[in-house]
PDB file of C-alpha atoms in Angstrom:
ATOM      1  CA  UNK A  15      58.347 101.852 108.865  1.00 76.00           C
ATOM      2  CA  UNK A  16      56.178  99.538 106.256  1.00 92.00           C
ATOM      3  CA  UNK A  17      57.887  99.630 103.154  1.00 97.00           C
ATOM      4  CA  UNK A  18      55.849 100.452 100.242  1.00 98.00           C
ATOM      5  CA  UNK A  19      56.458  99.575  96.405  1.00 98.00           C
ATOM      6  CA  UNK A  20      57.207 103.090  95.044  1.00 98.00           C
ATOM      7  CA  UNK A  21      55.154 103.831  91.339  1.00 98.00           C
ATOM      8  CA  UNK A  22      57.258 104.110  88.302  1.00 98.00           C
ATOM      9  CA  UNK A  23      58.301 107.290  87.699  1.00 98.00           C
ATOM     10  CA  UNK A  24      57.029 107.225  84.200  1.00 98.00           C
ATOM     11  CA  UNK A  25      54.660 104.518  82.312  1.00 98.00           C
ATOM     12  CA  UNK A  26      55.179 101.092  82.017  1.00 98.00           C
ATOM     13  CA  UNK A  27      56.057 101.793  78.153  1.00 98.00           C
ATOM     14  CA  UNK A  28      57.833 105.471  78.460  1.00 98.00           C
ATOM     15  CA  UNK A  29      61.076 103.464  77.631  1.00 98.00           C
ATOM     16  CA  UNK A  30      59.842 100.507  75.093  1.00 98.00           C
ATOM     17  CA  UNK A  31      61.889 102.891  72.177  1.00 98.00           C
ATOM     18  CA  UNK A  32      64.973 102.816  74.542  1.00 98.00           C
ATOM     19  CA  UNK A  33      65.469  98.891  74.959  1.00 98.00           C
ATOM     20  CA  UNK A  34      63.569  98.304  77.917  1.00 98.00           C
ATOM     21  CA  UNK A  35      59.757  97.068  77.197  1.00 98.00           C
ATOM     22  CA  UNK A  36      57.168  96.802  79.118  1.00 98.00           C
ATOM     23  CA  UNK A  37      56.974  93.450  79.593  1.00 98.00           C
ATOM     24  CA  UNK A  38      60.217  94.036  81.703  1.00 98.00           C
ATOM     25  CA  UNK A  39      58.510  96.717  83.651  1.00 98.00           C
ATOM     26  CA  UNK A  40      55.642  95.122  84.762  1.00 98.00           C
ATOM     27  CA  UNK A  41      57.830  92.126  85.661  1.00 98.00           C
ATOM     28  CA  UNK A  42      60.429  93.901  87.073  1.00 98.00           C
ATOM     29  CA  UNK A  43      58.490  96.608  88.950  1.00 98.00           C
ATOM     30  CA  UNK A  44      55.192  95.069  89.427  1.00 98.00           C
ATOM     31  CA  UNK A  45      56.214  91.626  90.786  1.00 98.00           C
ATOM     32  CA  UNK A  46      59.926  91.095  91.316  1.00 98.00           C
ATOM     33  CA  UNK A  47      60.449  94.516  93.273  1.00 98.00           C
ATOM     34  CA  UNK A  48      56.733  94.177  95.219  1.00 98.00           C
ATOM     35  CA  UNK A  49      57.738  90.833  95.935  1.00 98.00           C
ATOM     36  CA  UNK A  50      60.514  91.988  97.789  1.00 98.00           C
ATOM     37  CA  UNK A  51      58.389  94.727  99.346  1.00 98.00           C
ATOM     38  CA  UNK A  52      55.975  92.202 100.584  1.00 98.00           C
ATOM     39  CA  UNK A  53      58.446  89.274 101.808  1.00 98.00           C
ATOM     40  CA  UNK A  54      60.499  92.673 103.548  1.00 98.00           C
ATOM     41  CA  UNK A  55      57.593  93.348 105.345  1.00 98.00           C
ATOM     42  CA  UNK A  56      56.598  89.980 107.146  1.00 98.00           C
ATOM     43  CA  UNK A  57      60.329  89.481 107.605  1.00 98.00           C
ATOM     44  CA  UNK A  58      60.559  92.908 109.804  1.00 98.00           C
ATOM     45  CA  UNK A  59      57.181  92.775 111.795  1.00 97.00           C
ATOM     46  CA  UNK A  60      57.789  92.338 115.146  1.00 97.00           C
ATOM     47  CA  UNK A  61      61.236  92.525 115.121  1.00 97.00           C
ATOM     48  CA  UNK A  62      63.824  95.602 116.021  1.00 97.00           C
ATOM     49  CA  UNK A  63      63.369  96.874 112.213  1.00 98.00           C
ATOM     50  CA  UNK A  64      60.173  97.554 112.588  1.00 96.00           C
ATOM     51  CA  UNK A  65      59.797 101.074 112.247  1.00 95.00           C
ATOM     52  CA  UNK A  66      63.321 101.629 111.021  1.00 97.00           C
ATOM     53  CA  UNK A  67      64.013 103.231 107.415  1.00 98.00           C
ATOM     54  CA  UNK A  68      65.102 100.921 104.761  1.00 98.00           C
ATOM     55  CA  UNK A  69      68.859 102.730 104.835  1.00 98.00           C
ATOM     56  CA  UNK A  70      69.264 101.634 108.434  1.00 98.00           C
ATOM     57  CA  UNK A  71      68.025  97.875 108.068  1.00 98.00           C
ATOM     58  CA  UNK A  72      70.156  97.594 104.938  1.00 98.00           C
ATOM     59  CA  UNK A  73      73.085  99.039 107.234  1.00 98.00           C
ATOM     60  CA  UNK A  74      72.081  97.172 110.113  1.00 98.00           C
ATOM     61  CA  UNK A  75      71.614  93.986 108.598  1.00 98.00           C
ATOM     62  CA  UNK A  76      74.472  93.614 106.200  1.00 98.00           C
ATOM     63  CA  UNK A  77      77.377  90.717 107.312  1.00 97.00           C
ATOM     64  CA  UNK A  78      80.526  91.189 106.043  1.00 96.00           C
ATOM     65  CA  UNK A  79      82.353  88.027 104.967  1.00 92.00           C
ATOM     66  CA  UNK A  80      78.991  86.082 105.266  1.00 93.00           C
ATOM     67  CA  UNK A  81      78.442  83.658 102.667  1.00 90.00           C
ATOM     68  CA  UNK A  82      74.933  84.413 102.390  1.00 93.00           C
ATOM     69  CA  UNK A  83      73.192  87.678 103.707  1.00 96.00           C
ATOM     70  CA  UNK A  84      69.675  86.929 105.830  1.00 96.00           C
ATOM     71  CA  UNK A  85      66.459  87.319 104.407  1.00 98.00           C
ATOM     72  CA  UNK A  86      65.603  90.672 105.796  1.00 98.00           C
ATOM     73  CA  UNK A  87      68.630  92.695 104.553  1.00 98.00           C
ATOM     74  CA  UNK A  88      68.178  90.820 101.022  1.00 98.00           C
ATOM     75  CA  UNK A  89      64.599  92.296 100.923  1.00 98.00           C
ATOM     76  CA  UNK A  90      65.435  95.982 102.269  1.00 98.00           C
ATOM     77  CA  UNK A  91      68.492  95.970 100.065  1.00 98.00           C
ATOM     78  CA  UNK A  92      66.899  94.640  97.067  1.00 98.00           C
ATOM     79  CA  UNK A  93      63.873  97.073  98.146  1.00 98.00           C
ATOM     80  CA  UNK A  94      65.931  99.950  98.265  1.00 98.00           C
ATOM     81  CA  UNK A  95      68.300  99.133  95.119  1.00 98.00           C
ATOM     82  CA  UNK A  96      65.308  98.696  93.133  1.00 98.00           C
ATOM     83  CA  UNK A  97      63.889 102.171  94.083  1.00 98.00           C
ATOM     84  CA  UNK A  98      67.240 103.933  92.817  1.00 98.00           C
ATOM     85  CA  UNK A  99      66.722 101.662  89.898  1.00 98.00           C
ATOM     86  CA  UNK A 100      63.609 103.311  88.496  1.00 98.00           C
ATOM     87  CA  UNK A 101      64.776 106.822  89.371  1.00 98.00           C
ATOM     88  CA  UNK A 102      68.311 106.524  87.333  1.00 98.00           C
ATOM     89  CA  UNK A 103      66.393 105.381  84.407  1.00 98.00           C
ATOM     90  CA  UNK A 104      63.872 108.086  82.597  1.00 98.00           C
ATOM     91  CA  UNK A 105      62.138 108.166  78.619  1.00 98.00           C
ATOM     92  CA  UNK A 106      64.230 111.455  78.242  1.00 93.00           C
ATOM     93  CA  UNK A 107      67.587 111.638  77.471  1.00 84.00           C
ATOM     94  CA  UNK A 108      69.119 113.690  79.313  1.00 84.00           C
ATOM     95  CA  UNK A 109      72.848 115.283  78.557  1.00 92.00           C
ATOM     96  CA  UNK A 110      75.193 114.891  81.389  1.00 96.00           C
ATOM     97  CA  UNK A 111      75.745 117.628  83.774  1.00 97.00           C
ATOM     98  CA  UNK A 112      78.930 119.649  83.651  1.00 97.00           C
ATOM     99  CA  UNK A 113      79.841 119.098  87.047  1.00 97.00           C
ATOM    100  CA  UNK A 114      79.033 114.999  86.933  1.00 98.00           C
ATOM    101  CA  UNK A 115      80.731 114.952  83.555  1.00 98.00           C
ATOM    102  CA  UNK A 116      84.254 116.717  85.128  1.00 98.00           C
ATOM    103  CA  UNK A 117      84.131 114.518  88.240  1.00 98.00           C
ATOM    104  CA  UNK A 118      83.824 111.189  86.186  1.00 98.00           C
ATOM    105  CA  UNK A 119      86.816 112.561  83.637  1.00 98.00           C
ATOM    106  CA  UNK A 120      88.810 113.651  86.591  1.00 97.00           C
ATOM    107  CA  UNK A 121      88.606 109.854  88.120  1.00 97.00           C
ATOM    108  CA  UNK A 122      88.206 108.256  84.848  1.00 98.00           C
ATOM    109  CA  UNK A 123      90.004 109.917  82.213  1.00 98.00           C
ATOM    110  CA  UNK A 124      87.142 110.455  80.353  1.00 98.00           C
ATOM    111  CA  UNK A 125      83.634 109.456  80.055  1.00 98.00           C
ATOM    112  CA  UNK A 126      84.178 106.913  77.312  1.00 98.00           C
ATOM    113  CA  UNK A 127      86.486 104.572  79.908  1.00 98.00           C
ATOM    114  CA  UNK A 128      83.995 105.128  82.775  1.00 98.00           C
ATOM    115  CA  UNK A 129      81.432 103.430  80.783  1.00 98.00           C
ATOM    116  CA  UNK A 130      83.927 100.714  79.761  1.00 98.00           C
ATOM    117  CA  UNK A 131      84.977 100.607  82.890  1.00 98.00           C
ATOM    118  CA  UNK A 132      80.886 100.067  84.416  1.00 98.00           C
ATOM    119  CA  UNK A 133      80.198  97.872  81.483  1.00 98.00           C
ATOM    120  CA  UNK A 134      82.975  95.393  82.247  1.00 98.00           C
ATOM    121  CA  UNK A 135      82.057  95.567  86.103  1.00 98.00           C
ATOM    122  CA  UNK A 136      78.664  94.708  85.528  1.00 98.00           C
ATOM    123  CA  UNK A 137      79.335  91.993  82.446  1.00 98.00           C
ATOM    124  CA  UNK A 138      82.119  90.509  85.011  1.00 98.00           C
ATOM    125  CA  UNK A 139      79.645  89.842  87.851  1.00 98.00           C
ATOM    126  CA  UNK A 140      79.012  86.560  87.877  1.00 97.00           C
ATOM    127  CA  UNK A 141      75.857  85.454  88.270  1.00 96.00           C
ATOM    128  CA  UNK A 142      73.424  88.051  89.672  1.00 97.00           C
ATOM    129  CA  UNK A 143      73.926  91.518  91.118  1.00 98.00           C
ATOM    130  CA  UNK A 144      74.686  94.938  90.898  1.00 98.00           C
ATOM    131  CA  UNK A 145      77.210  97.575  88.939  1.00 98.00           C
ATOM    132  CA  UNK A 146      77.323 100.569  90.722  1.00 99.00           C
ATOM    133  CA  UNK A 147      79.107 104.381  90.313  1.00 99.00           C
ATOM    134  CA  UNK A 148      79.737 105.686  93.482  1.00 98.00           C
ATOM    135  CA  UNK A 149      81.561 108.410  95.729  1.00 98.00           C
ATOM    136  CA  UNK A 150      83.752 106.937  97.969  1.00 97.00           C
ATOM    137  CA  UNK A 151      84.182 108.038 101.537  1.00 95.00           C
ATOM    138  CA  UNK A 152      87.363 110.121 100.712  1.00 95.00           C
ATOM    139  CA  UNK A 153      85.110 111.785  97.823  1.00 95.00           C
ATOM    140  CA  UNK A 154      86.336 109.926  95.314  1.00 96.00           C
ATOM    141  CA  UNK A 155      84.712 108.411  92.182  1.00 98.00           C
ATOM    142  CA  UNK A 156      84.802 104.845  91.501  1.00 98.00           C
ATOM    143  CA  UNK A 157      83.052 101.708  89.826  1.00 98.00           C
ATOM    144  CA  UNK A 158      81.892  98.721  91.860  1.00 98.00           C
ATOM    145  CA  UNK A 159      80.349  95.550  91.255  1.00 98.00           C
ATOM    146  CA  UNK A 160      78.175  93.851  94.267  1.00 98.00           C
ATOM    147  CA  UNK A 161      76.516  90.453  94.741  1.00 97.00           C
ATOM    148  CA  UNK A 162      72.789  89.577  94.731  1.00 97.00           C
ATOM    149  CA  UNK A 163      71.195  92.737  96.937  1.00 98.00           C
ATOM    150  CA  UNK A 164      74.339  94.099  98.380  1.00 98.00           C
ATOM    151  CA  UNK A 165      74.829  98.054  97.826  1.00 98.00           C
ATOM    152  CA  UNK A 166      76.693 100.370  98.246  1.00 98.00           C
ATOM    153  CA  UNK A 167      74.993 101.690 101.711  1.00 98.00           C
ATOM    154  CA  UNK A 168      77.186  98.356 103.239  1.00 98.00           C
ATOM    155  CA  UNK A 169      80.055 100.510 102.412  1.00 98.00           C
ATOM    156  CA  UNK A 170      79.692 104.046 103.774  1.00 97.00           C
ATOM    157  CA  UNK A 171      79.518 105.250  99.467  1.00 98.00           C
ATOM    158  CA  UNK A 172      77.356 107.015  97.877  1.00 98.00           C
ATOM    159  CA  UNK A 173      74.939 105.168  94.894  1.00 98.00           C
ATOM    160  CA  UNK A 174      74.848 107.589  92.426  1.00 98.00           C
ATOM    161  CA  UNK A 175      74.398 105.193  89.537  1.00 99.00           C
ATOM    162  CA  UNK A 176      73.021 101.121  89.888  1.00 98.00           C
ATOM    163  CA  UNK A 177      72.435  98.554  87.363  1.00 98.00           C
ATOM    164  CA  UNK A 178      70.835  95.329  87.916  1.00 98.00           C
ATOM    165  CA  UNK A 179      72.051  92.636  86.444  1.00 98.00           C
ATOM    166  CA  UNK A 180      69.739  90.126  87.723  1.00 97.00           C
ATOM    167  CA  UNK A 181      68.401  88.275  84.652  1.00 97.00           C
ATOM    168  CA  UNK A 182      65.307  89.462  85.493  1.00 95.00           C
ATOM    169  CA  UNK A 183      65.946  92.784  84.512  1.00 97.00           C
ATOM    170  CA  UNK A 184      66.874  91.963  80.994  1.00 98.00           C
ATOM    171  CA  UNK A 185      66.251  88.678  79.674  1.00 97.00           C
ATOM    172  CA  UNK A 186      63.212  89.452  78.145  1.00 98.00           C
ATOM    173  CA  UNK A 187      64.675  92.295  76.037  1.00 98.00           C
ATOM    174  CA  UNK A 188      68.181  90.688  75.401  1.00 98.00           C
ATOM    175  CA  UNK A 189      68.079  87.306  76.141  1.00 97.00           C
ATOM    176  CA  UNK A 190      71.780  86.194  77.637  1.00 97.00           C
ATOM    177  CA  UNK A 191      73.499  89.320  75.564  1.00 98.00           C
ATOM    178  CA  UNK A 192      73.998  91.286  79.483  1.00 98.00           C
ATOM    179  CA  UNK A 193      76.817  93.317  77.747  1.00 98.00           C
ATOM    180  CA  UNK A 194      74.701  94.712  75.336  1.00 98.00           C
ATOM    181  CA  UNK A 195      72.140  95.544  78.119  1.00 98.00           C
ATOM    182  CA  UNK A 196      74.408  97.406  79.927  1.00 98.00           C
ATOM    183  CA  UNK A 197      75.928  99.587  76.869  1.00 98.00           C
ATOM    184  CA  UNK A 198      72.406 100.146  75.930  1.00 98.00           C
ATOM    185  CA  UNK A 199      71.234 101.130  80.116  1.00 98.00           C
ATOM    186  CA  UNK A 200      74.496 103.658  79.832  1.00 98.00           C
ATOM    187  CA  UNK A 201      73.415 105.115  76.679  1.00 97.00           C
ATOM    188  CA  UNK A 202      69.717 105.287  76.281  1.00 98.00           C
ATOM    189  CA  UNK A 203      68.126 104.489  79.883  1.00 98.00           C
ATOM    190  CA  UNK A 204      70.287 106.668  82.294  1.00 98.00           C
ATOM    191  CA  UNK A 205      68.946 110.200  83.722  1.00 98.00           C
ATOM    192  CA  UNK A 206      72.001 111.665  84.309  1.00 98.00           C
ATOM    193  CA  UNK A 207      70.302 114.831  85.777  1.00 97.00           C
ATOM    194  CA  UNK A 208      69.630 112.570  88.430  1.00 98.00           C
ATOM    195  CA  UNK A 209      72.847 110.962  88.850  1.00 98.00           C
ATOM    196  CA  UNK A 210      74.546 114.008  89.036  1.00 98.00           C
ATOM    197  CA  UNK A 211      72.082 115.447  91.939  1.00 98.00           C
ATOM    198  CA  UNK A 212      72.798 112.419  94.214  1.00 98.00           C
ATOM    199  CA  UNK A 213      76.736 113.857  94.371  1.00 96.00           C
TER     200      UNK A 213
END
């Protein structure tokens, strides 16, 4: 199937007062993410994706151990990353669930190292990529960092948190300072009702 850039589910502004402006948004969302939308769609037409869901070109797609990944799973993956992206994030903070905030102190000790433990993954990826919370095939939680577009789909987990750490997604609001990006994504940005549903 066509992929399609998803709208934000909230304003371009709903999270200006939260440390991510609108200026990002429209970047982010409006170009970076359609571009990948757009450049994912010439890449699949007429090929054996076509018609596929993003989840199984991503899966289909990825090479393990390859240097570089091809140009159609970088576009689904960084298609499909992006759409998780928008729907982690809302302008309402939300508390964390019960049953999200017992799993993460059960694999974490408590919620204070899991976000130390996320911020370091995603300050320590060099150059760009992803920070991820997952659940592990065994049902476990853990923290993962991933390259460029990879995700966890390549890995049989679960997303049910993502952070980009492309420049793109921050440079306009914090300039080189990605640390204090992701401290302020963890404790501002996040809907944690929604993290806590993908488990």
């Amino acid at each position: 199937m066509a992929f399609t850039l998803p709208d934000l589910p909230y304003a371009h502004d709903a999270l200006a007062s939260l440390g991510m402006s609108k200026e990002t948004l429209e970047y982010h969302h409006d170009i970076h993410h359609k571009a990948y939308v757009d450049n994912g769609n010439k890449l699949i037409a007429g090929t054996e994706w076509e018609g596929k869901s993003v989840e199984e070109i991503v899966k289909g797609t990825y090479q393990s151990g390859a240097v570089a990944q091809n140009g159609i799973f970088n576009n689904a993956s960084q298609h499909w990353n992006h759409a998780q992206f928008w729907e982690m994030m809302g302008p309402n903070q939300t508390a964390m669930p019960g049953e999200l905030e017992k799993a993460i102190t059960e694999s974490f000790g408590s919620v204070d190292k899991f976000k130390e433990d996320f911020s370091a993954a995603g300050a320590g990826q060099f150059g760009s990529g992803w920070a991820w919370l997952v659940k592990d095939k065994d049902g476990s939680l853990k923290v993962t960092k991933t390259e460029n577009g990879v995700n966890p789909l390549c890995f049989g987990q679960t997303a049910l948190l993502g952070c980009d750490v492309w420049e793109h997604s921050y440079y306009i609001d914090f300039r080189n300072k990605r640390p204090a990006y992701l401290t302020n994504f963890l404790d501002k940005l996040v809907n944690w009702e929604n993290v806590a549903s993908r488990m």
